[in-house]
PDB file of C-alpha atoms in Angstrom:
ATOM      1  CA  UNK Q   1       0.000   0.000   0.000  1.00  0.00           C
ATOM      2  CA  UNK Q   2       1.237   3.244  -1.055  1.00  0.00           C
ATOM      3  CA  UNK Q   3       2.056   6.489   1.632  1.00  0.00           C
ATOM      4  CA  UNK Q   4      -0.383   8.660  -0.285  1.00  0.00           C
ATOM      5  CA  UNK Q   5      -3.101   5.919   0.211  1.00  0.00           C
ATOM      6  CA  UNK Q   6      -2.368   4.957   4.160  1.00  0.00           C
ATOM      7  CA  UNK Q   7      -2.209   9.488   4.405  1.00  0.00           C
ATOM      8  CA  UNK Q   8      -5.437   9.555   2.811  1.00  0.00           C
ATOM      9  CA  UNK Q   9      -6.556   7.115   4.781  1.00  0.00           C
ATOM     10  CA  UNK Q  10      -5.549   8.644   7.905  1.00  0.00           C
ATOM     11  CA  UNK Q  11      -7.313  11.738   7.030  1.00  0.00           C
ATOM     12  CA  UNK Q  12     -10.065  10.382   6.080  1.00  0.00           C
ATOM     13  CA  UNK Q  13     -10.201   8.975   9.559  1.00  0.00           C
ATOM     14  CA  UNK Q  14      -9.313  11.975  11.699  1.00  0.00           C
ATOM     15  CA  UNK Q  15     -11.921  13.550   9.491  1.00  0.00           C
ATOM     16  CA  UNK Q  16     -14.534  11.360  11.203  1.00  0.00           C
ATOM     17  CA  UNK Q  17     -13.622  11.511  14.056  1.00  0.00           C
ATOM     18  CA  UNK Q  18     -13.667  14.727  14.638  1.00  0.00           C
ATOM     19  CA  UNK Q  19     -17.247  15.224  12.596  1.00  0.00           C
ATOM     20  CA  UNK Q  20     -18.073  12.800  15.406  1.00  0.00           C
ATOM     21  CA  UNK Q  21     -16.789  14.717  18.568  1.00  0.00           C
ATOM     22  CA  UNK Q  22     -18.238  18.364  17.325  1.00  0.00           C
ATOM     23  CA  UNK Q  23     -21.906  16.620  16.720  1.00  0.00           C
ATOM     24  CA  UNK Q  24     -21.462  14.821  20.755  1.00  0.00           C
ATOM     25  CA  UNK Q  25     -20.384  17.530  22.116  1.00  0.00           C
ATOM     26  CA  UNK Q  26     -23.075  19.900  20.552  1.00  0.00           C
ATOM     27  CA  UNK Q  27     -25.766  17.444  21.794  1.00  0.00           C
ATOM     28  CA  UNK Q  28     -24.122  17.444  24.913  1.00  0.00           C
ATOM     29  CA  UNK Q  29     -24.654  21.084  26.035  1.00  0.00           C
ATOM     30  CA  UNK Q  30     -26.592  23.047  23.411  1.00  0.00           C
ATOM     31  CA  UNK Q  31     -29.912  22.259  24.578  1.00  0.00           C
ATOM     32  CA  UNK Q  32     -32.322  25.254  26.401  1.00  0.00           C
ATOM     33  CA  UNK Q  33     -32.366  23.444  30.227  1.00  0.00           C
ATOM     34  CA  UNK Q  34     -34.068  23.972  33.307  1.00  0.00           C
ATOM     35  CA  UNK Q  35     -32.438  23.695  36.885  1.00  0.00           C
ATOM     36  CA  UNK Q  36     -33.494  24.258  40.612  1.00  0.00           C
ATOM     37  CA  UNK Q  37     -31.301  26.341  42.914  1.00  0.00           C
ATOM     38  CA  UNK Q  38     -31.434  23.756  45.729  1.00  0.00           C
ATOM     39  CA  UNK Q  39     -34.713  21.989  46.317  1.00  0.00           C
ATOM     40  CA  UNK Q  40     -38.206  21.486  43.763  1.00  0.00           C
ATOM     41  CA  UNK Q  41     -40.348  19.666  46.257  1.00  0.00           C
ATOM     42  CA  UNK Q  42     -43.530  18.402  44.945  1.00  0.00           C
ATOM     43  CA  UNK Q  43     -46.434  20.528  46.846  1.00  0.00           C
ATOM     44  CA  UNK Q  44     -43.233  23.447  47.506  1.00  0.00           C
ATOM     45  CA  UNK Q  45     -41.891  26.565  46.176  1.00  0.00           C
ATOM     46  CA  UNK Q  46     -38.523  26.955  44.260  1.00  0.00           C
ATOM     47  CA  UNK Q  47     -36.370  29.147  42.207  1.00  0.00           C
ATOM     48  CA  UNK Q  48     -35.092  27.606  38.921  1.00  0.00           C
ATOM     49  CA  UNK Q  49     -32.835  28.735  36.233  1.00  0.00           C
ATOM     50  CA  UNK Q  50     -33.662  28.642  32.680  1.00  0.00           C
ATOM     51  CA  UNK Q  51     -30.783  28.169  31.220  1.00  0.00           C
ATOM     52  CA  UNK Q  52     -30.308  29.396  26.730  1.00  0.00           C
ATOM     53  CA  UNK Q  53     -27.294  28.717  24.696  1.00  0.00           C
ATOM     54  CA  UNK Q  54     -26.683  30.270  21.683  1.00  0.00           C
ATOM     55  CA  UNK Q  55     -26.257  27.872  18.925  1.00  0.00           C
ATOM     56  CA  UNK Q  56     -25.780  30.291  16.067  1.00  0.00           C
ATOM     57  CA  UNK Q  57     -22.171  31.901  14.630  1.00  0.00           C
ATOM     58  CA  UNK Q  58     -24.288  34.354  12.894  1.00  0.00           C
ATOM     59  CA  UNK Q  59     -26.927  35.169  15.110  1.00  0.00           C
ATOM     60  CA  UNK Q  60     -27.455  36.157  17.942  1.00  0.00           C
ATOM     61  CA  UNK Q  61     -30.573  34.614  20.608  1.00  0.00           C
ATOM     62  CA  UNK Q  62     -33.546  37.915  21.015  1.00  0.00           C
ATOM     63  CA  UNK Q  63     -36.431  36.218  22.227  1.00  0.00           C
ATOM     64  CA  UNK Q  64     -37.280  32.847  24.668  1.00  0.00           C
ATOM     65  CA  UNK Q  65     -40.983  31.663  25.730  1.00  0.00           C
ATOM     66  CA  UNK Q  66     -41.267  29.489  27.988  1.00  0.00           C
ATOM     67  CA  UNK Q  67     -44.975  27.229  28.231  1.00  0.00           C
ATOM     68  CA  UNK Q  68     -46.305  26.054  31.533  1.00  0.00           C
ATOM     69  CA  UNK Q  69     -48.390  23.233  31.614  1.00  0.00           C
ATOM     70  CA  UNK Q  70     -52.011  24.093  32.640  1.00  0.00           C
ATOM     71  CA  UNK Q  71     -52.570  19.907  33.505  1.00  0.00           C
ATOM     72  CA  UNK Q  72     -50.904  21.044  36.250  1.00  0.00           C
ATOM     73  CA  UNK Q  73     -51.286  24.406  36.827  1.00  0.00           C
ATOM     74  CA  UNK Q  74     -48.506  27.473  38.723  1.00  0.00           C
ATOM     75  CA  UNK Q  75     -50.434  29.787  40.301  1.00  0.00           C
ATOM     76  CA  UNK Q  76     -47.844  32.134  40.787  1.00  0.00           C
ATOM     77  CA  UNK Q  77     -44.524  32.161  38.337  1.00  0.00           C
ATOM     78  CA  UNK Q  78     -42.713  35.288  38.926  1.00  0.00           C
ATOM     79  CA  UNK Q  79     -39.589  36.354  36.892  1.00  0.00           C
ATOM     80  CA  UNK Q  80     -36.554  37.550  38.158  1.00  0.00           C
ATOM     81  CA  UNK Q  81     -35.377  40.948  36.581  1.00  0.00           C
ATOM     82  CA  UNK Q  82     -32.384  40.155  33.727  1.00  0.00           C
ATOM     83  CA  UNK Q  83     -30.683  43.125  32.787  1.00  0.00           C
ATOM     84  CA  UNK Q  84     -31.209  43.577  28.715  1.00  0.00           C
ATOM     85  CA  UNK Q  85     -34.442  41.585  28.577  1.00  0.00           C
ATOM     86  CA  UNK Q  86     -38.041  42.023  29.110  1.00  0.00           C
ATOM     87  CA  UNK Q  87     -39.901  39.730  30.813  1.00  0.00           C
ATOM     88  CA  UNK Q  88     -43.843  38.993  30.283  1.00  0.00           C
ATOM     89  CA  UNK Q  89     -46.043  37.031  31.894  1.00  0.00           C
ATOM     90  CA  UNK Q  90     -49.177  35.411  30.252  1.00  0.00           C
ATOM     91  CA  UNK Q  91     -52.366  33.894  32.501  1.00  0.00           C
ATOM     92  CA  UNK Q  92     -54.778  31.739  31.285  1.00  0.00           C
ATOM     93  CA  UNK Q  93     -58.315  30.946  32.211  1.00  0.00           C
ATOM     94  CA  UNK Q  94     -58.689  27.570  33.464  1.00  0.00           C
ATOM     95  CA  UNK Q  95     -61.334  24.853  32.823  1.00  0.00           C
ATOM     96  CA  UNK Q  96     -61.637  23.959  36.441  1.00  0.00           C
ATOM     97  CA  UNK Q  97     -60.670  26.141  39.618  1.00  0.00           C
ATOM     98  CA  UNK Q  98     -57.555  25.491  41.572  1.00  0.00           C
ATOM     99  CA  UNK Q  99     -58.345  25.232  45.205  1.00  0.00           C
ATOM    100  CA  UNK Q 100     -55.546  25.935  47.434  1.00  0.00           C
ATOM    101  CA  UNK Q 101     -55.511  26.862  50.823  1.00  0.00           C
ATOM    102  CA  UNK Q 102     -59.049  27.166  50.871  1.00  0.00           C
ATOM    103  CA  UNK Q 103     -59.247  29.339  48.093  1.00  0.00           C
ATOM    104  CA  UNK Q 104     -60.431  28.491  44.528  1.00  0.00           C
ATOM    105  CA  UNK Q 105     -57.849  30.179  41.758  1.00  0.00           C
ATOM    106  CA  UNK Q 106     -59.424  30.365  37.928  1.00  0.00           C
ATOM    107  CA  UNK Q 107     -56.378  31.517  36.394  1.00  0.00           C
ATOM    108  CA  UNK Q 108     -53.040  30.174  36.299  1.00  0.00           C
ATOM    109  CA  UNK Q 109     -49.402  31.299  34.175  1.00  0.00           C
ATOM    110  CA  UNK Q 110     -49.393  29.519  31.049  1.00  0.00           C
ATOM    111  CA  UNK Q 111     -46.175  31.638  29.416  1.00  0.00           C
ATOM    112  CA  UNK Q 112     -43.126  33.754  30.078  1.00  0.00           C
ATOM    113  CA  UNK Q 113     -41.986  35.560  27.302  1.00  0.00           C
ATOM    114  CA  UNK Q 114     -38.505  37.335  27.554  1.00  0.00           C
ATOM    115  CA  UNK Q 115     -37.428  39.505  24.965  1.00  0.00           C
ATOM    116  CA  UNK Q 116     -34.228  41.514  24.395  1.00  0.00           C
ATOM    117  CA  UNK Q 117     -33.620  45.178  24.337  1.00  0.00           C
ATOM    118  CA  UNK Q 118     -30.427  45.207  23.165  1.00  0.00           C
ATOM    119  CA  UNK Q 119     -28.241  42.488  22.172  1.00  0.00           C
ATOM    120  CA  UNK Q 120     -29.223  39.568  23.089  1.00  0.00           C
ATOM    121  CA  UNK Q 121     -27.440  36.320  23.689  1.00  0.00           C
ATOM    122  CA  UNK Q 122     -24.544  36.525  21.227  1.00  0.00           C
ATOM    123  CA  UNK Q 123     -22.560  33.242  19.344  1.00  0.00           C
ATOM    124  CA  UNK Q 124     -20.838  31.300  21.632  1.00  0.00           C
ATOM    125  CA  UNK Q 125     -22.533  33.507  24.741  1.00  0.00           C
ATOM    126  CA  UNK Q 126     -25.540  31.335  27.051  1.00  0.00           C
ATOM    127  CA  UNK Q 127     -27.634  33.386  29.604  1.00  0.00           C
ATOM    128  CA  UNK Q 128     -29.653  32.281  32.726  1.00  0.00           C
ATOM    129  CA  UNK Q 129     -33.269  33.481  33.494  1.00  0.00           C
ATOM    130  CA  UNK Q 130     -34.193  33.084  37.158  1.00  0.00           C
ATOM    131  CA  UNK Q 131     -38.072  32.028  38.133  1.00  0.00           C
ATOM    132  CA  UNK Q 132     -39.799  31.600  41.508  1.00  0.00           C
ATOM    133  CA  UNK Q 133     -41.980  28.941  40.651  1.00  0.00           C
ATOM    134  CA  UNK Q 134     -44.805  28.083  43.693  1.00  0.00           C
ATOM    135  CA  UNK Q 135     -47.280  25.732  44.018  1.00  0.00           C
ATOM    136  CA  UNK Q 136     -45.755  23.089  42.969  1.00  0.00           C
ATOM    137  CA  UNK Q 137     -48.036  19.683  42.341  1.00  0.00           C
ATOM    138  CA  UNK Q 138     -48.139  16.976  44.453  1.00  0.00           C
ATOM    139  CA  UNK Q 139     -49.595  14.599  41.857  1.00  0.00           C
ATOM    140  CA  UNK Q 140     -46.991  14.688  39.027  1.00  0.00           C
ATOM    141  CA  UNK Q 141     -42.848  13.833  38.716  1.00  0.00           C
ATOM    142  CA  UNK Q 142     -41.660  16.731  36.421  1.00  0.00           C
ATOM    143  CA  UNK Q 143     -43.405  19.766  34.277  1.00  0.00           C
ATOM    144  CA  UNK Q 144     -42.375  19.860  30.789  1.00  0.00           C
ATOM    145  CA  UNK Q 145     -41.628  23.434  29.995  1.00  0.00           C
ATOM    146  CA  UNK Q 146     -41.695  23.648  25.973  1.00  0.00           C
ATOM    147  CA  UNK Q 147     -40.022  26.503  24.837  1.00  0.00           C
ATOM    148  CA  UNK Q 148     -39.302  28.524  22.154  1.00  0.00           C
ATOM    149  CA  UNK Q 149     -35.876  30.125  20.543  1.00  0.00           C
ATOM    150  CA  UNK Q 150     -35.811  33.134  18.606  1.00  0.00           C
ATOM    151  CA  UNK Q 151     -32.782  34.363  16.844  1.00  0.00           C
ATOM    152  CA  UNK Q 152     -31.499  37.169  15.480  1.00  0.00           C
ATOM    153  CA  UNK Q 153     -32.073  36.261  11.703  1.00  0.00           C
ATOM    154  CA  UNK Q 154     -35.958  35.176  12.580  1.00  0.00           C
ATOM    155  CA  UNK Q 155     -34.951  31.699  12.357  1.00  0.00           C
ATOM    156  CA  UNK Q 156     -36.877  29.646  15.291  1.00  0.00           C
ATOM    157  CA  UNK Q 157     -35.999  26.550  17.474  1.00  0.00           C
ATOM    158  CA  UNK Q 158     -38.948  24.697  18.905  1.00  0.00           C
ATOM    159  CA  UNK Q 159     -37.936  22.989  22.067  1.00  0.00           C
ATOM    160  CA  UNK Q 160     -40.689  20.877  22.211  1.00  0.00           C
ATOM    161  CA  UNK Q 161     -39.883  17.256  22.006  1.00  0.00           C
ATOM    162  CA  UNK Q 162     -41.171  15.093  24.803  1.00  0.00           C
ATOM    163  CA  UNK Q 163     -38.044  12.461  25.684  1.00  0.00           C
ATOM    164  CA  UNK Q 164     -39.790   8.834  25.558  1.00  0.00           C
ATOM    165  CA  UNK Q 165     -38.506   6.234  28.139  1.00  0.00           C
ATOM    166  CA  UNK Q 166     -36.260   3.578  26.068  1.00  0.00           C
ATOM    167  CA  UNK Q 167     -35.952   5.735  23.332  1.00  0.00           C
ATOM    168  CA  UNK Q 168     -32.802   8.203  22.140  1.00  0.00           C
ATOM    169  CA  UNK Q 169     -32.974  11.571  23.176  1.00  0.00           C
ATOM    170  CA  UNK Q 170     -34.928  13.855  20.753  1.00  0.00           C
ATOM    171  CA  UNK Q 171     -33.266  16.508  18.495  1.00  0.00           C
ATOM    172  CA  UNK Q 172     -34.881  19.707  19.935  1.00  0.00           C
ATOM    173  CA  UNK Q 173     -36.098  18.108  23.532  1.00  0.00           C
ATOM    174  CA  UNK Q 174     -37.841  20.300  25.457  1.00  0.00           C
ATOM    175  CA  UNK Q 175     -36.883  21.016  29.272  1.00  0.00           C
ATOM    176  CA  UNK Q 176     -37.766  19.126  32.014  1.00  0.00           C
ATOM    177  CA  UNK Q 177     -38.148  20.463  36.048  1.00  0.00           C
ATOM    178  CA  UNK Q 178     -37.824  17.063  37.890  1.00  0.00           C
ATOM    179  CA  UNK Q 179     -39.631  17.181  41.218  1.00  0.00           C
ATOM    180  CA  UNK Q 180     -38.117  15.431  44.716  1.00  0.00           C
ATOM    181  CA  UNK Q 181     -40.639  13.841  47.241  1.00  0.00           C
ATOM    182  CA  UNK Q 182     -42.690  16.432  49.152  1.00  0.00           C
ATOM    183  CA  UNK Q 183     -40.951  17.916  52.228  1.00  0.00           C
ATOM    184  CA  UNK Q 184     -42.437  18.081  55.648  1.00  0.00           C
ATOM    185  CA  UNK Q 185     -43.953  21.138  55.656  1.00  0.00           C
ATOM    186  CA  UNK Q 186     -44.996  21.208  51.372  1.00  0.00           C
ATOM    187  CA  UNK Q 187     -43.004  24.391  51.135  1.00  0.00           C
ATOM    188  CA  UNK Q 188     -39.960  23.442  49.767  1.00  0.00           C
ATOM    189  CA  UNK Q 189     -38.022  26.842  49.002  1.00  0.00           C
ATOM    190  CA  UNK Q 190     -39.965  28.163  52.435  1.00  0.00           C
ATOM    191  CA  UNK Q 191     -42.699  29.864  51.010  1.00  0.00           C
ATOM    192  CA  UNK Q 192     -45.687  30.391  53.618  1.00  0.00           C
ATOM    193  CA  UNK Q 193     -49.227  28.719  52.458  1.00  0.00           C
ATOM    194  CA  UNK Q 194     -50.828  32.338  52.043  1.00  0.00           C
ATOM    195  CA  UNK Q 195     -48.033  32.406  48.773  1.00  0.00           C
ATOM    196  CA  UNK Q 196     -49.890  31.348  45.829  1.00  0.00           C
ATOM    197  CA  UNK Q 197     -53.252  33.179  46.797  1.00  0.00           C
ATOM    198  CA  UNK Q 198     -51.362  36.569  47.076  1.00  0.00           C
ATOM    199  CA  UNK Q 199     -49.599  36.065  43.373  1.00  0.00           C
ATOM    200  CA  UNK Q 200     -52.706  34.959  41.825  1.00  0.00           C
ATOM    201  CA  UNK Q 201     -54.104  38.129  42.634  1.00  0.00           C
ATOM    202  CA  UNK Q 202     -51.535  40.344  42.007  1.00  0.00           C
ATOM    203  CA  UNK Q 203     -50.853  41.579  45.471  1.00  0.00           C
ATOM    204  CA  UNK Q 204     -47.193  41.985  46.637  1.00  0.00           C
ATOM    205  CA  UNK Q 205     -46.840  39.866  50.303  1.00  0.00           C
ATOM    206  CA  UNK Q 206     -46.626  36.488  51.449  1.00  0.00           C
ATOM    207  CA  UNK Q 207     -45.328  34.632  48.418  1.00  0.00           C
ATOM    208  CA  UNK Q 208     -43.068  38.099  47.111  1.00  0.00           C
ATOM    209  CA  UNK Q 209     -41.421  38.413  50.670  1.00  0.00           C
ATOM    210  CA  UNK Q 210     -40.412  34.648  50.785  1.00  0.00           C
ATOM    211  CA  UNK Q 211     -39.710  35.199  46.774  1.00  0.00           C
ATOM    212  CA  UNK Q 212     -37.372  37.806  47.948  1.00  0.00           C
ATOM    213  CA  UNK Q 213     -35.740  35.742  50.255  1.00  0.00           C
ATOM    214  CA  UNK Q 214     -35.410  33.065  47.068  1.00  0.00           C
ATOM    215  CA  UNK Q 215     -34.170  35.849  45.086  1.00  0.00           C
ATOM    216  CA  UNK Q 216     -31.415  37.145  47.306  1.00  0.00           C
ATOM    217  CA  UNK Q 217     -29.442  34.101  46.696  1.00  0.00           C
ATOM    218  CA  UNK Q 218     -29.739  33.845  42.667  1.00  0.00           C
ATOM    219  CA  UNK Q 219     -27.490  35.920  41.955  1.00  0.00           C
ATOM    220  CA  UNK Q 220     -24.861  34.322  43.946  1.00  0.00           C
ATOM    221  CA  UNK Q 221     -26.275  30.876  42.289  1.00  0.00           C
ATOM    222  CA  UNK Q 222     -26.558  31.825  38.644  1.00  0.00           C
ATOM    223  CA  UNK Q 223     -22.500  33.189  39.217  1.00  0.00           C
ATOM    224  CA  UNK Q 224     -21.553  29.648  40.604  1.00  0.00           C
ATOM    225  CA  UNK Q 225     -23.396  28.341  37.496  1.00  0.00           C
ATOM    226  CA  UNK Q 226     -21.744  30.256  35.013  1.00  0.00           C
ATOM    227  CA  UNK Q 227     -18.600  29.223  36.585  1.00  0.00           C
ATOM    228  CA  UNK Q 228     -19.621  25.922  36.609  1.00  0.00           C
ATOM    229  CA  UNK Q 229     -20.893  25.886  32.978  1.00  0.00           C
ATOM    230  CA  UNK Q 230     -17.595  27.623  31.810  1.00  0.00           C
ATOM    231  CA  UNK Q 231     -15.930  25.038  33.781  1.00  0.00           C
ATOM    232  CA  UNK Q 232     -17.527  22.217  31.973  1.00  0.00           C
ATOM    233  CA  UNK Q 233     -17.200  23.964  28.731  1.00  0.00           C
ATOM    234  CA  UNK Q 234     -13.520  24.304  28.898  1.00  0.00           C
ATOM    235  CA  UNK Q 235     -13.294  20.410  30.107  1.00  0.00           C
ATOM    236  CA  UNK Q 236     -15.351  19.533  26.919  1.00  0.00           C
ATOM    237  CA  UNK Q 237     -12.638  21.530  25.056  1.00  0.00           C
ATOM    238  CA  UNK Q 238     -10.057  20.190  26.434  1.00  0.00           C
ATOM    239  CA  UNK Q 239     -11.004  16.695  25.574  1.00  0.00           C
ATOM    240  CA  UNK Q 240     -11.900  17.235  21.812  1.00  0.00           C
ATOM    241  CA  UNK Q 241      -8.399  18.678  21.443  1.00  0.00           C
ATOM    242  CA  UNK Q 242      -7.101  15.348  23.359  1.00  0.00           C
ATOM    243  CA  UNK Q 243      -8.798  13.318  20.800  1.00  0.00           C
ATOM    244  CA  UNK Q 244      -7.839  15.122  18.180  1.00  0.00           C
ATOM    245  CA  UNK Q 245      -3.811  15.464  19.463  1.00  0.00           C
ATOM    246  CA  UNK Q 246      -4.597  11.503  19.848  1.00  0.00           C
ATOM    247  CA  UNK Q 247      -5.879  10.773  15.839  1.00  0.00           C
ATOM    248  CA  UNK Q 248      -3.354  13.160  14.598  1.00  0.00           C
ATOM    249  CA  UNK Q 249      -0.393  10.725  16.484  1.00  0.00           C
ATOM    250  CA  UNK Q 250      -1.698   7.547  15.277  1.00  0.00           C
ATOM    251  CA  UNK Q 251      -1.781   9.241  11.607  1.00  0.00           C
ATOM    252  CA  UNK Q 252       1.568  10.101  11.761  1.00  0.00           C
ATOM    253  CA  UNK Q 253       2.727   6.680  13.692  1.00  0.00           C
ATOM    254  CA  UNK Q 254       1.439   4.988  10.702  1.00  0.00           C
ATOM    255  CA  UNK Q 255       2.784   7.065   8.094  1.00  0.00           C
ATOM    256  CA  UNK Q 256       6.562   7.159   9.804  1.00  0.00           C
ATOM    257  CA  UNK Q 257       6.519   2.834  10.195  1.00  0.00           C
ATOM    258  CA  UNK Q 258       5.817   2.820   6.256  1.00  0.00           C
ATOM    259  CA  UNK Q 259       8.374   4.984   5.378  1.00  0.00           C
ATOM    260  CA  UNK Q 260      11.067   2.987   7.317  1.00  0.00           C
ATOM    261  CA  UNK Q 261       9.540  -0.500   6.218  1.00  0.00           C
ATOM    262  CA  UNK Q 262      10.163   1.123   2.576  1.00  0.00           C
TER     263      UNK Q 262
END
């Protein structure tokens, strides 16, 4: 076998390979996400990060909506202010009244819609939008929270995908908040009971005081995070060079023993 065929070869190779590392690696951490900052107790409160990566090199991210399931209706989501963006928050009339805490709720958040005024979330940039999410259901295991991607260039991401048990992940899946048993006193973050009755009607106490006390601490979280997203990032990096240092060797190991054996 000739050099110029085994180089070709080994080209050829270190060509897939490293087709194969960029696709893993942008499945691994290019997907919109949803987190808690510390505890998501069924029947609780909690403050959860929605967490947006750009995807585009030529565009930059200017709009996110996030859906809400109303099977399982929030009575109160409340944003936390992001500098740049514009939060909205949609309600929706519901086919049968919540009752909690003795009080019967017909309307419940169906979508936030943040949108930027400037920017936006730029190539290779990811940003974090903070919710205080409260009551949580008892009766379910995680909310799907399909949401939608806007870029720059009006091209649009549907985050939708439901991930089946068995099956491979979807391409565009759509967030999941997984719930932990119910704590002891069904208030998880430490939200008082009087919580979702205040937010459903608009009035600031209760629920925005202990939302407060949620809120204190995101900044803090979102920086530990962002450190520990950058973190991961750079490992990620660090490894597809490996790999690729690694194919590269065994290309030129291969080429050098020909040459002598000729």
């Amino acid at each position: 076998m000739s050099v110029s065929r085994i180089s070709t070869r080994a080209v050829l190779a270190g060509g897939v390979a490293l087709s194969s590392v960029v696709l893993l690696s942008g499945t691994a951490f290019a997907h919109v996400g949803v987190q808690p900052q510390g505890e998501a107790a069924k029947g609780g409160y909690a403050t959860v990060n929605v967490k947006v990566p750009n995807e585009r090199d030529n565009a930059s991210t200017v709009k996110l909506e996030v859906n809400f399931p109303l099977d399982h209706p929030l009575a109160s989501v409340m944003p936390q202010p992001v500098p740049g963006w514009k939060a909205e928050v949609t309600k929706s009339k519901l086919d049968k009244p919540l009752e909690l805490h003795g009080k019967k709720i017909n309307e419940a958040v169906s979508k936030v819609t943040w949108t930027a005024d400037g920017s936006g979330i730029g190539p290779g940039e990811f940003q974090q939008f903070p919710l205080s999410l409260g009551q949580l259901p008892e009766d379910a295991d995680q909310l799907v929270l399909k949401s939608i991607q806007t870029y720059s260039n009006k091209e649009v991401v549907r985050w939708i995908e439901e991930r089946k048990e068995g099956a491979e992940e979807p391409q565009n899946p759509a967030p999941v908040l997984k719930l932990s048993a119910a704590s002891d006193d069904h208030h998880g973050g430490g939200a008082t009971p009087s919580a979702t009755a205040s937010a459903s009607a608009g009035e600031e106490n209760g629920h925005d005081d202990k939302a407060g006390d949620h809120d204190k601490d995101t900044v803090a979280s979102s920086s530990s995070s962002s450190s520990s997203s950058s973190s991961d990032t750079t490992a990620r990096i660090l490894g597809i060079i490996g790999i690729l240092v690694g194919v590269a060797g065994v290309a030129f190991g291969v080429l050098a023993g020909r040459r002598r054996s000729a």
